[in-house]
XYZ file of C-alpha atoms in Angstrom:
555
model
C -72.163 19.164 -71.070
C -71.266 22.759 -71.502
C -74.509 24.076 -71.960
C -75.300 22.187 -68.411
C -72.429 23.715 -66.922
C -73.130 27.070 -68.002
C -76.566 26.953 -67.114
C -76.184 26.124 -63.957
C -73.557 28.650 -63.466
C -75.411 31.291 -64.900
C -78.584 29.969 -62.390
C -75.898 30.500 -59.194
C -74.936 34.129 -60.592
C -78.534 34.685 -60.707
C -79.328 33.444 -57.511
C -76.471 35.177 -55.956
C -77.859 38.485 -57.344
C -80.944 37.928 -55.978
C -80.310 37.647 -52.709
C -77.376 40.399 -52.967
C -80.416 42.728 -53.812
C -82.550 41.203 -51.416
C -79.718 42.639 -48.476
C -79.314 45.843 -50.655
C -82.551 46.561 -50.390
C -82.921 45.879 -46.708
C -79.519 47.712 -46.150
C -81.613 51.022 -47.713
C -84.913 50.477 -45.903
C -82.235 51.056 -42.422
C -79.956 53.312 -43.278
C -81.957 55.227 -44.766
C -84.636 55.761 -41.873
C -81.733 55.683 -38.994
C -80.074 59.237 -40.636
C -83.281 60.372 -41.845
C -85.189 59.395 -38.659
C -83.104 58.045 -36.427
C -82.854 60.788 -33.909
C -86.425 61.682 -33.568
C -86.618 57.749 -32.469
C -84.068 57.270 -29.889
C -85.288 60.424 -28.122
C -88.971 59.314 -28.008
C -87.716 55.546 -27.179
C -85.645 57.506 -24.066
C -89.022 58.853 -22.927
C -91.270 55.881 -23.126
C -89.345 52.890 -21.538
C -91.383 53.092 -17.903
C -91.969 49.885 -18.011
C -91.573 46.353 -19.547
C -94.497 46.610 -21.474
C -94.353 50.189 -22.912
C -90.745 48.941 -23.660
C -92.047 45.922 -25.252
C -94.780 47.447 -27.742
C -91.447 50.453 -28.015
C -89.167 47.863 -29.688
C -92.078 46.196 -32.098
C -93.071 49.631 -33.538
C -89.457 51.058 -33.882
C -88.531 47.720 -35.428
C -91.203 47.794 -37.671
C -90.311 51.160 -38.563
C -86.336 50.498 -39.542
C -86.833 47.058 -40.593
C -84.026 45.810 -38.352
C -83.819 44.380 -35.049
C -79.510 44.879 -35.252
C -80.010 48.723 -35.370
C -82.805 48.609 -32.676
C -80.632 46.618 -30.526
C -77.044 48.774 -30.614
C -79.897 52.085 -29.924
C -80.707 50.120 -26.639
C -77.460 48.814 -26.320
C -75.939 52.494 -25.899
C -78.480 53.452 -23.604
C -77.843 51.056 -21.404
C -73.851 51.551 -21.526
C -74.833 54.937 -21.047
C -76.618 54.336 -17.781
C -79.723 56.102 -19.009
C -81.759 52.978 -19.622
C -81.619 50.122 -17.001
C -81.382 46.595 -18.392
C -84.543 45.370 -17.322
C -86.439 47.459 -19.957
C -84.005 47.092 -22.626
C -84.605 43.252 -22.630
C -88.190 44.051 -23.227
C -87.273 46.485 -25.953
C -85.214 43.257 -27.799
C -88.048 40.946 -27.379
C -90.338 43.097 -28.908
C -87.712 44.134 -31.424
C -88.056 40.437 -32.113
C -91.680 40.434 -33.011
C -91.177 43.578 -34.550
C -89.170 41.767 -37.268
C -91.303 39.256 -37.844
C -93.980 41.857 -39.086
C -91.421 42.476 -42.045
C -91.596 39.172 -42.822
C -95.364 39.169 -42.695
C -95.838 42.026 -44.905
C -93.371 40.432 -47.724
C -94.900 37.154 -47.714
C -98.311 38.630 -49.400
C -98.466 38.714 -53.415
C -97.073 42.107 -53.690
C -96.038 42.218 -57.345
C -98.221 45.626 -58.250
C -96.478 46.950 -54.909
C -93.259 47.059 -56.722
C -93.415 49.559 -59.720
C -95.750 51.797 -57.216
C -92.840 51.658 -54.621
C -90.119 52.546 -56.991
C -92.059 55.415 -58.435
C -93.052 57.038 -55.433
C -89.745 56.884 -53.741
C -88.297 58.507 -56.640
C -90.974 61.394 -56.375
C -90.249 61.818 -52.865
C -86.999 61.925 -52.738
C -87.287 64.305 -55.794
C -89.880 66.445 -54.176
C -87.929 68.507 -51.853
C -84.418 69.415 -50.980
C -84.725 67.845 -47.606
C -83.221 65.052 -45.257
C -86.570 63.736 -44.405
C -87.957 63.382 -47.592
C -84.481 62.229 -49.030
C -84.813 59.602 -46.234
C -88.452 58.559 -46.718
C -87.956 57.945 -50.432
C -85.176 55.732 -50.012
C -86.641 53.974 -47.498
C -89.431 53.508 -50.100
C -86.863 52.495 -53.146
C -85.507 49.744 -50.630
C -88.584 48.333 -50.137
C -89.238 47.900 -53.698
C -85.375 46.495 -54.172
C -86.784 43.584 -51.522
C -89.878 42.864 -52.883
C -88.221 42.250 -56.758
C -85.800 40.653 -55.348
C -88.198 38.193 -53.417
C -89.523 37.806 -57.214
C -86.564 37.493 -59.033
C -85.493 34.542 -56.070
C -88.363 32.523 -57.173
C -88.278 32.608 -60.574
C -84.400 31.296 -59.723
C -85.753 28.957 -57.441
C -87.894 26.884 -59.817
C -85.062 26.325 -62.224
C -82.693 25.549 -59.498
C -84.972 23.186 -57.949
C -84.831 20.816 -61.240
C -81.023 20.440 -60.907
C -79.160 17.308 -59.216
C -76.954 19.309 -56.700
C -79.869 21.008 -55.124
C -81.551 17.896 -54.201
C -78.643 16.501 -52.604
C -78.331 19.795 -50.442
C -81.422 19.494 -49.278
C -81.669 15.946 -49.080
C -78.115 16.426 -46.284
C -79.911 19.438 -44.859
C -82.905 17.303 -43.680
C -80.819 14.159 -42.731
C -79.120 16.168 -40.167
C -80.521 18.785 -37.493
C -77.766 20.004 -36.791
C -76.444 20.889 -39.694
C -79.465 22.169 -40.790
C -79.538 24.556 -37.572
C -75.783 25.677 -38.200
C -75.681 26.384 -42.096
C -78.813 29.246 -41.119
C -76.855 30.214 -38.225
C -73.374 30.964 -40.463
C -75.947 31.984 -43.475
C -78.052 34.734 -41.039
C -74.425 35.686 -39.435
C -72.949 36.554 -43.038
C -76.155 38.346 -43.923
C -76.349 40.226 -40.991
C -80.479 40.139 -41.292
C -82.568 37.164 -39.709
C -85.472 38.878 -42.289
C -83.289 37.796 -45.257
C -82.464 34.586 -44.614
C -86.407 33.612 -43.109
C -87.809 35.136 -46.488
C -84.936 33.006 -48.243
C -86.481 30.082 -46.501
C -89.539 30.541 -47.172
C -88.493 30.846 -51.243
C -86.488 27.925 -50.668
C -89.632 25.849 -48.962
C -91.536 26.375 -52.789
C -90.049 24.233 -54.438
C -91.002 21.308 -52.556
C -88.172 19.748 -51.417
C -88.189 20.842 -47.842
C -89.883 18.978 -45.325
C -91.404 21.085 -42.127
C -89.268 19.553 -39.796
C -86.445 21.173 -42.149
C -87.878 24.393 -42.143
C -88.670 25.207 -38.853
C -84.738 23.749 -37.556
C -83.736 26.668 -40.651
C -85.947 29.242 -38.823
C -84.708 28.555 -35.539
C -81.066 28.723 -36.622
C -81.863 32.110 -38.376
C -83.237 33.526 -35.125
C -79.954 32.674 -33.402
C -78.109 33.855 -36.062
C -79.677 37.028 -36.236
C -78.608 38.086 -32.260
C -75.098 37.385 -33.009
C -73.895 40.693 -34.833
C -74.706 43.004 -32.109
C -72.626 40.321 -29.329
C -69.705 40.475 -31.625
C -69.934 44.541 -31.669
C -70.016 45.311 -27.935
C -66.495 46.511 -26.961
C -67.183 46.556 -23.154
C -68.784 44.281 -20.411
C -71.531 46.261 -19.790
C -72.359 46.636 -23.753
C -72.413 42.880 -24.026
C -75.203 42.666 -21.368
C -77.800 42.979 -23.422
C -77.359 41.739 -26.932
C -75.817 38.075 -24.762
C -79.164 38.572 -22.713
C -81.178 38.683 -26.143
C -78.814 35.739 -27.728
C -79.593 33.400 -24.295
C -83.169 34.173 -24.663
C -83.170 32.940 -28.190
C -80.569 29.966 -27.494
C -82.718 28.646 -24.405
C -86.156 29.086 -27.360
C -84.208 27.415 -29.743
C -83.324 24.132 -27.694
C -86.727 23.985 -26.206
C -88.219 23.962 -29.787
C -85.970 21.856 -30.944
C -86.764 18.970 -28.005
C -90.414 19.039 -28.914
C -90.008 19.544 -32.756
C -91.673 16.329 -33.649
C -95.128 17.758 -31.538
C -94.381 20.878 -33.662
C -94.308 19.149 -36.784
C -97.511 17.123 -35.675
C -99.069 20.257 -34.964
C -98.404 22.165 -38.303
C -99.670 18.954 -40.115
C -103.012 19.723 -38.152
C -103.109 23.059 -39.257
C -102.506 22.054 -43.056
C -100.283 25.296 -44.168
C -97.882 25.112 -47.072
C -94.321 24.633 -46.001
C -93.765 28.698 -47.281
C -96.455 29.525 -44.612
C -95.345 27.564 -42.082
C -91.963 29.710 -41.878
C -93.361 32.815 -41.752
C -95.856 31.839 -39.095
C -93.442 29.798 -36.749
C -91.209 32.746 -36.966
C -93.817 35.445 -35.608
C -95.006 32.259 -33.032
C -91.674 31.646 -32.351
C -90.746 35.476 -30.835
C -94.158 36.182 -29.531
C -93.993 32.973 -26.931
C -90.847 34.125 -26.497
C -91.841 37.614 -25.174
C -94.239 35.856 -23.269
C -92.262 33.730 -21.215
C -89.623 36.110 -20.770
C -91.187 39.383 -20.011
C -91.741 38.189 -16.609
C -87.935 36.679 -16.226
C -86.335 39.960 -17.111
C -85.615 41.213 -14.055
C -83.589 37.935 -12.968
C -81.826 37.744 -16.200
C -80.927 41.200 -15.958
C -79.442 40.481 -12.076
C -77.759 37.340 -13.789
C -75.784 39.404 -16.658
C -74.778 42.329 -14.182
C -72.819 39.767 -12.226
C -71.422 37.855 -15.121
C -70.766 41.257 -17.046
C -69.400 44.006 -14.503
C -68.205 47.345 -14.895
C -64.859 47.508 -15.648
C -62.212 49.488 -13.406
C -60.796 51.754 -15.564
C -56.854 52.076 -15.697
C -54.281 54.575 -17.834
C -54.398 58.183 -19.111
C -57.784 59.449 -18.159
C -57.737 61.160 -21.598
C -58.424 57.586 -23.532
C -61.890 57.878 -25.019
C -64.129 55.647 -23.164
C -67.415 55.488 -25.341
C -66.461 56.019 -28.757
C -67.198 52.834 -29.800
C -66.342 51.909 -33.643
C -69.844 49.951 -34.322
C -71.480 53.846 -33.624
C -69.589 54.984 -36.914
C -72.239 53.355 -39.389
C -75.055 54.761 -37.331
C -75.273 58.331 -36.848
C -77.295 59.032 -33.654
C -75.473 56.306 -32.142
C -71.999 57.872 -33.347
C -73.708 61.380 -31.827
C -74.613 59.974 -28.137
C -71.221 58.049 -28.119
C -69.222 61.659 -28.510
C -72.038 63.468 -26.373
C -70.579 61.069 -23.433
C -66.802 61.855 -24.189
C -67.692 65.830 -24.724
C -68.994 65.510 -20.731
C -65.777 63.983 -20.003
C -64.479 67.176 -21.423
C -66.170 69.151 -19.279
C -65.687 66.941 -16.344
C -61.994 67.522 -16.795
C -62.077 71.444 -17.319
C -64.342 71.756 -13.635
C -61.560 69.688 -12.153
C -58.656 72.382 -13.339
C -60.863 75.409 -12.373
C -60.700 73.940 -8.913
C -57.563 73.057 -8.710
C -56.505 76.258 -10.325
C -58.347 78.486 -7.323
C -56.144 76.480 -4.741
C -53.064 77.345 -6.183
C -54.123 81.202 -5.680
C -54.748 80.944 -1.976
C -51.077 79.087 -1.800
C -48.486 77.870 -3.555
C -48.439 74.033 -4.590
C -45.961 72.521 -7.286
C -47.887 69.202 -7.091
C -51.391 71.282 -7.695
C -49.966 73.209 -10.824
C -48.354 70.005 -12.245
C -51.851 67.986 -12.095
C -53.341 70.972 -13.696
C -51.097 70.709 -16.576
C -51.179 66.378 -16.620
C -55.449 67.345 -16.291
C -54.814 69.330 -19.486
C -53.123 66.867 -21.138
C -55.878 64.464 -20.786
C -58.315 66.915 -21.933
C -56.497 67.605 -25.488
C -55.872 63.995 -26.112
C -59.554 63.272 -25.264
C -61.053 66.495 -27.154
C -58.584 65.054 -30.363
C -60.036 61.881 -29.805
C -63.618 62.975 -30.442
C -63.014 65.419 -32.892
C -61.144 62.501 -35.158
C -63.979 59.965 -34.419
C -67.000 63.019 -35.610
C -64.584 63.647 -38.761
C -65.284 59.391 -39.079
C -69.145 59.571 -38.367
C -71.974 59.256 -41.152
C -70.202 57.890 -44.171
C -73.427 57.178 -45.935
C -74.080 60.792 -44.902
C -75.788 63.284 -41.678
C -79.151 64.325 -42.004
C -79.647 67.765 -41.337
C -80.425 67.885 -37.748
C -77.561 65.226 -37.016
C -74.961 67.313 -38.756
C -75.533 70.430 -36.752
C -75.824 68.516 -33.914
C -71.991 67.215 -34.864
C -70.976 70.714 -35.277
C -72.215 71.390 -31.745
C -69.933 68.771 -30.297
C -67.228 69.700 -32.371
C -68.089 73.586 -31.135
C -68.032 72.161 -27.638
C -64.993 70.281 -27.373
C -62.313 72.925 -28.841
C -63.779 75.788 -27.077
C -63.314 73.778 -23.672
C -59.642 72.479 -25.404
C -59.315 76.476 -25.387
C -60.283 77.085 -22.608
C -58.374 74.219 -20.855
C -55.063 75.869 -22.798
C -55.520 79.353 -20.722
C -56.130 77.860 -17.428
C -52.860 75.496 -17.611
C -50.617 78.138 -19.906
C -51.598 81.199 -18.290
C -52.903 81.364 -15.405
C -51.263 78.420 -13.715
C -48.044 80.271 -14.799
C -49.433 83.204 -13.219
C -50.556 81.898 -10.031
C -47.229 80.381 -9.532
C -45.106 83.044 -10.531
C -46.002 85.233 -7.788
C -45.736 82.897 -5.244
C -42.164 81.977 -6.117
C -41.545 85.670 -5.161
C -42.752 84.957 -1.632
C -45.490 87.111 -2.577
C -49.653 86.047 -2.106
C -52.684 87.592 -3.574
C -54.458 89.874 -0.986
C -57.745 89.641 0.507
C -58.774 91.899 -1.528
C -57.122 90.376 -5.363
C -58.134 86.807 -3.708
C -62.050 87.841 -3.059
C -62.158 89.325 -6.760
C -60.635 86.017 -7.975
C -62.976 84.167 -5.911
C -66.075 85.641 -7.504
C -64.537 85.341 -10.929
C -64.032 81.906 -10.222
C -67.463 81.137 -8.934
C -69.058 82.842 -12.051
C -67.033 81.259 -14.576
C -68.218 77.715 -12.621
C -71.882 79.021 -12.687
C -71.647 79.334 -16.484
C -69.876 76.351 -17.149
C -72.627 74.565 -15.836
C -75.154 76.419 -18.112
C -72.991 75.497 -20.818
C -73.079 71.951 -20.213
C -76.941 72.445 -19.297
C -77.208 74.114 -23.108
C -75.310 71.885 -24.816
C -76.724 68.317 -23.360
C -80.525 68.742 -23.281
C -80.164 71.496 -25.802
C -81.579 74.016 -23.957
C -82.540 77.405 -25.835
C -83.186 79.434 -22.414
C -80.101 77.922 -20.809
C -78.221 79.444 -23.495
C -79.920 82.832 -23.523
C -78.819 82.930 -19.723
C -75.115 81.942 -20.972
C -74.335 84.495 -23.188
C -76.210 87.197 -21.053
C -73.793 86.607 -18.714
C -71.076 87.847 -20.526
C -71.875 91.280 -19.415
C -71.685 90.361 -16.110
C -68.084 89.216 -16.219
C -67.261 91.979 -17.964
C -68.937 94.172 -15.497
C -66.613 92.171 -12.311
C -63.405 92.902 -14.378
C -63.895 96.389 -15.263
C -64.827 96.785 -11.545
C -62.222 94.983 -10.285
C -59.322 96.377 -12.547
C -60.510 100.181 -11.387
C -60.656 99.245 -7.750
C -57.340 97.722 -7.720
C -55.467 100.349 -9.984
C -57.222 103.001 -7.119
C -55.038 100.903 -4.577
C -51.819 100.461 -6.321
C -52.013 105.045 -6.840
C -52.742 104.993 -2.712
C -49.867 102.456 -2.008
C -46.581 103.959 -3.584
C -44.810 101.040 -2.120
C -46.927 98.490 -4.439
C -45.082 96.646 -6.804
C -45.775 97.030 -10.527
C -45.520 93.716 -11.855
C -47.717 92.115 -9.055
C -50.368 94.615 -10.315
C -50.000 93.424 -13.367
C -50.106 89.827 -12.835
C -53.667 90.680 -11.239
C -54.322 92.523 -13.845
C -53.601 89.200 -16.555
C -55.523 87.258 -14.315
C -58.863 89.040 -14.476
C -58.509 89.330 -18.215
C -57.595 85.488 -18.747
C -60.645 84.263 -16.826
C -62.899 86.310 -18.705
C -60.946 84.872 -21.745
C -61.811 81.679 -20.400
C -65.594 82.688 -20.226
C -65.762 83.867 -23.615
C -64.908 80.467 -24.221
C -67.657 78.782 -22.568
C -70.153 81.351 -23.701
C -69.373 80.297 -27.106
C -71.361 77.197 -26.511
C -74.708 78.714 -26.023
C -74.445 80.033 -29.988
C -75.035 76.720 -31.961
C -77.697 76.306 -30.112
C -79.460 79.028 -29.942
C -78.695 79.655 -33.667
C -80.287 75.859 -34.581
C -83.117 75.915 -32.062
C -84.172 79.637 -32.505
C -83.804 79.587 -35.811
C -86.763 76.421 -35.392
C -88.693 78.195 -32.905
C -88.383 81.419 -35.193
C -90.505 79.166 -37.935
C -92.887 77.754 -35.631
C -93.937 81.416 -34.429
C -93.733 82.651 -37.636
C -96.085 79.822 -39.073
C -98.529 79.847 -36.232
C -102.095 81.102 -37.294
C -103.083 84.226 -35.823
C -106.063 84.253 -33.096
């Protein structure tokens, strides 16, 4: 009785190993090409979503690429929340992110035992061969896919010893007595898994041993596939982030129940075609999203109409300065945790134009409420700029690749230079501005028209800088910090023409020349700030385009 006992406990540990490898393994494959990769792919998927059907073939390559329709679906899901990719097309991308993981499930179904020392080996050399992200990435990627395929193999060697034992037959014997238990114990499984390609190549290990009738089978696979869209739906923190992944979970739902009401013709059918029960899953799975993508391709734009008016936008309340995208799920993948603080840094900026403007207001006449929503604008823009410098210091636990973690820096660049640069225009020249006016004194034509141009440079670059730092822009930077001249140029200009007028005018006061004076040196101070951004850049993308003319053959 012992023995028993402890064979069939040791058989559980075993099994339990297995498919813990199984999800390593998987876990590697993704993370692995998301930091490695993962940026190169959500720019090209930015470029190529025209249309539903360039969307469609988008999301089955990508997701045959990362082995995972979850990370395919939070890349779509934050271009859609960032209004850069309408809905429409990302419902394609998840349908075809669909099929895309049934090819996974394709490949592992073949006899791939030689596969496995091969794999192992040759991620080891690559990620040995070179001291580089990519590579680093690639050979992981490759490791993982070896982890999957033993632990497919060391699940069926489990399998046929479990399959002998009492306790298994009678779980299998309840599972087929009842649909809809069947249909929730793969739901809960696939949830807990997080990876519908798990639990379908679990299945189909299961369906081997022969105790599994189709019917069975195909109510598992349909309660994986619903399983599988429910991560990313639990994820989204805002209505118009739940949009898509609930679009992709009702599209799966409404499959589901039709398959379900005409599973006896299914059955029938899959008789007719005599394939093993192991088969059968794998095939009714690929079926199963393909007629999917068919039927819905053409309903996208309705659905889409459907979930804008169940899920609007928000009305945003409180302290402007509360982050708005830095969603938490963006923390475990990189260029998701990147395009989240890209969206806050703009916010950044958004806020600094807003206090320039304000700012050149107070100088033409004196406001107290102007100066004080300068300072509250300020506010904002430190608790913001904290925010996304906290949630960067949080990004890429498993590790940056190389490109992603100068990109970081970038932000990080970008966000305290504007925090800077906010500082001066609420601590000093607010102060300034204000100062003299309490006097009963104004600016002159001529102090205001100096100011003016001042102002309308420092706006010019600012824009540049924004220019730079979004599309990373090499000549926009160039232009940024050639302008620093310039400025200097208008102050030196501007100091000698106005300490020329205060020697003419005896009667000038000395401390309003000097209050000028301050201000012309604190909005250059506030340029150098902005300048600052074009440097990251142009040191990252110059340095690349330094290599590329460096390594191109001479004509």
């Amino acid at each position: 009785m012992f023995v028993a006992t402890q064979s069939g406990t040791t058989l559980l540990i075993n099994l339990a190993g297995a498919i813990a490898l199984l999800l390593w393994g998987s876990h590697m494959i993704s993370t692995a090409l998301q930091r490695g990769f993962g940026t190169q792919l959500r720019h090209w998927m930015g470029r190529h979503l025209s249309n539903r059907w360039m969307a469609l073939l988008s999301g089955i390559g990508i997701t045959g690429i990362l082995q995972s329709s979850t990370a395919v679906s939070l890349m779509a899901t934050s271009f859609t929340a960032a209004g850069t990719l309408s809905l429409s097309p990302a419902l394609a991308v998840m349908l075809g992110a669909n099929i895309g993981s049934t090819l996974v499930v394709q490949l592992m179904s073949f006899n791939t035992a030689i596969a496995i020392p091969l794999l192992m080996l040759g991620g080891f050399v690559v990620f040995k061969m070179r001291d580089h992200s990519s590579f680093e990435s690639a050979g992981c990627a490759m490791i993982g896919l070896g982890l999957m395929l033993l632990a497919l193999s060391l699940l069926g060697t489990t399998l046929e010893h479990i399959e002998s034992t009492p306790v298994f037959h009678a779980v299998m014997q309840g599972l087929q007595g009842d649909t809809l238990i069947a249909l929730m114990v793969a739901i809960i499984l696939t949830l807990i898994c997080h990876s519908s390609v798990a639990v379908i190549l679990l299945i189909a290990s299961l369906a081997t041993t022969g105790v599994m009738n189709q019917e069975t089978a195909l109510v598992l696979v349909l309660g994986a596939n619903i399983g599988g869209a429910l991560p990313p739906v639990f994820s989204a923190g805002t209505p118009v982030a739940r949009r898509l992944p609930i679009g992709n979970l009702l599209v799966r739902v409404l499959g589901s129940l039709v398959a379900l009401l005409l599973l006896p013709l299914l059955a029938d059918f899959a008789r007719s075609l005599a394939l093993t029960t192991p088969q059968l899953v794998v095939w009714f799975h690929t079926a199963f999203s393909m007629v999917l993508a068919l039927v819905f391709i053409g309903l996208i734009s309705p659905l889409a109409h459907v979930l804008e008016t169940l899920f609007p936008e928000e009305e945003r309340v409180g302290d402007p300065g509360l982050p708005m995208y830095l969603d938490e799920a963006g923390l475990d993948v990189a260029y998701l945790g990147l395009s989240n603080a890209v969206r806050e840094s703009l916010r950044v900026a958004d806020m600094l134009t807003i206090m320039l403007d304000r700012l050149f207001v107070l100088f033409q006449h004196l406001e107290q409420g102007v100066a004080d929503e300068i300072r509250q604008v300020d506010q904002s823009l430190d608790l913001l700029s904290a925010a996304v410098r906290a949630y960067l210091a949080d990004l890429g636990q498993d590790g940056l690749s190389d490109s992603d973690a100068d990109r970081a820096q970038e932000i990080l660049m970008f966000v305290i230079n504007f925090e800077h640069a906010g500082d001066i225009l609420s601590s000093n020249l607010t102060q300034l501005a204000t100062r003299r006016s309490r006097r009963g004194e104004l600016f002159n034509e001529f102090e205001l028209n100096n100011i003016r141009l001042l102002h309308w440079e420092v706006l010019t670059s600012l824009r540049l800088a924004v220019t730079a730092f979004l599309g990373e822009d090499l000549s926009a930077a160039h232009q940024l910090v050639a302008r620093k001249e310039s400025i200097r140029q208008l102050e030196a200009s501007a100091s000698r023409e106005h300490f020329k007028k205060l020697r003419e005018d005896k009667n000038a006061w000395a401390e309003s020349g000097d209050i000028f004076q301050r201000v012309l040196r604190d909005y250059r101070r506030v340029h150098h700030h902005i300048a600052a951004i074009a440097y990251p850049v142009i040191e990252r993308l110059g340095n690349d385009e330094m290599l590329i003319s460096e390594n191109r053959p001479e004509v």
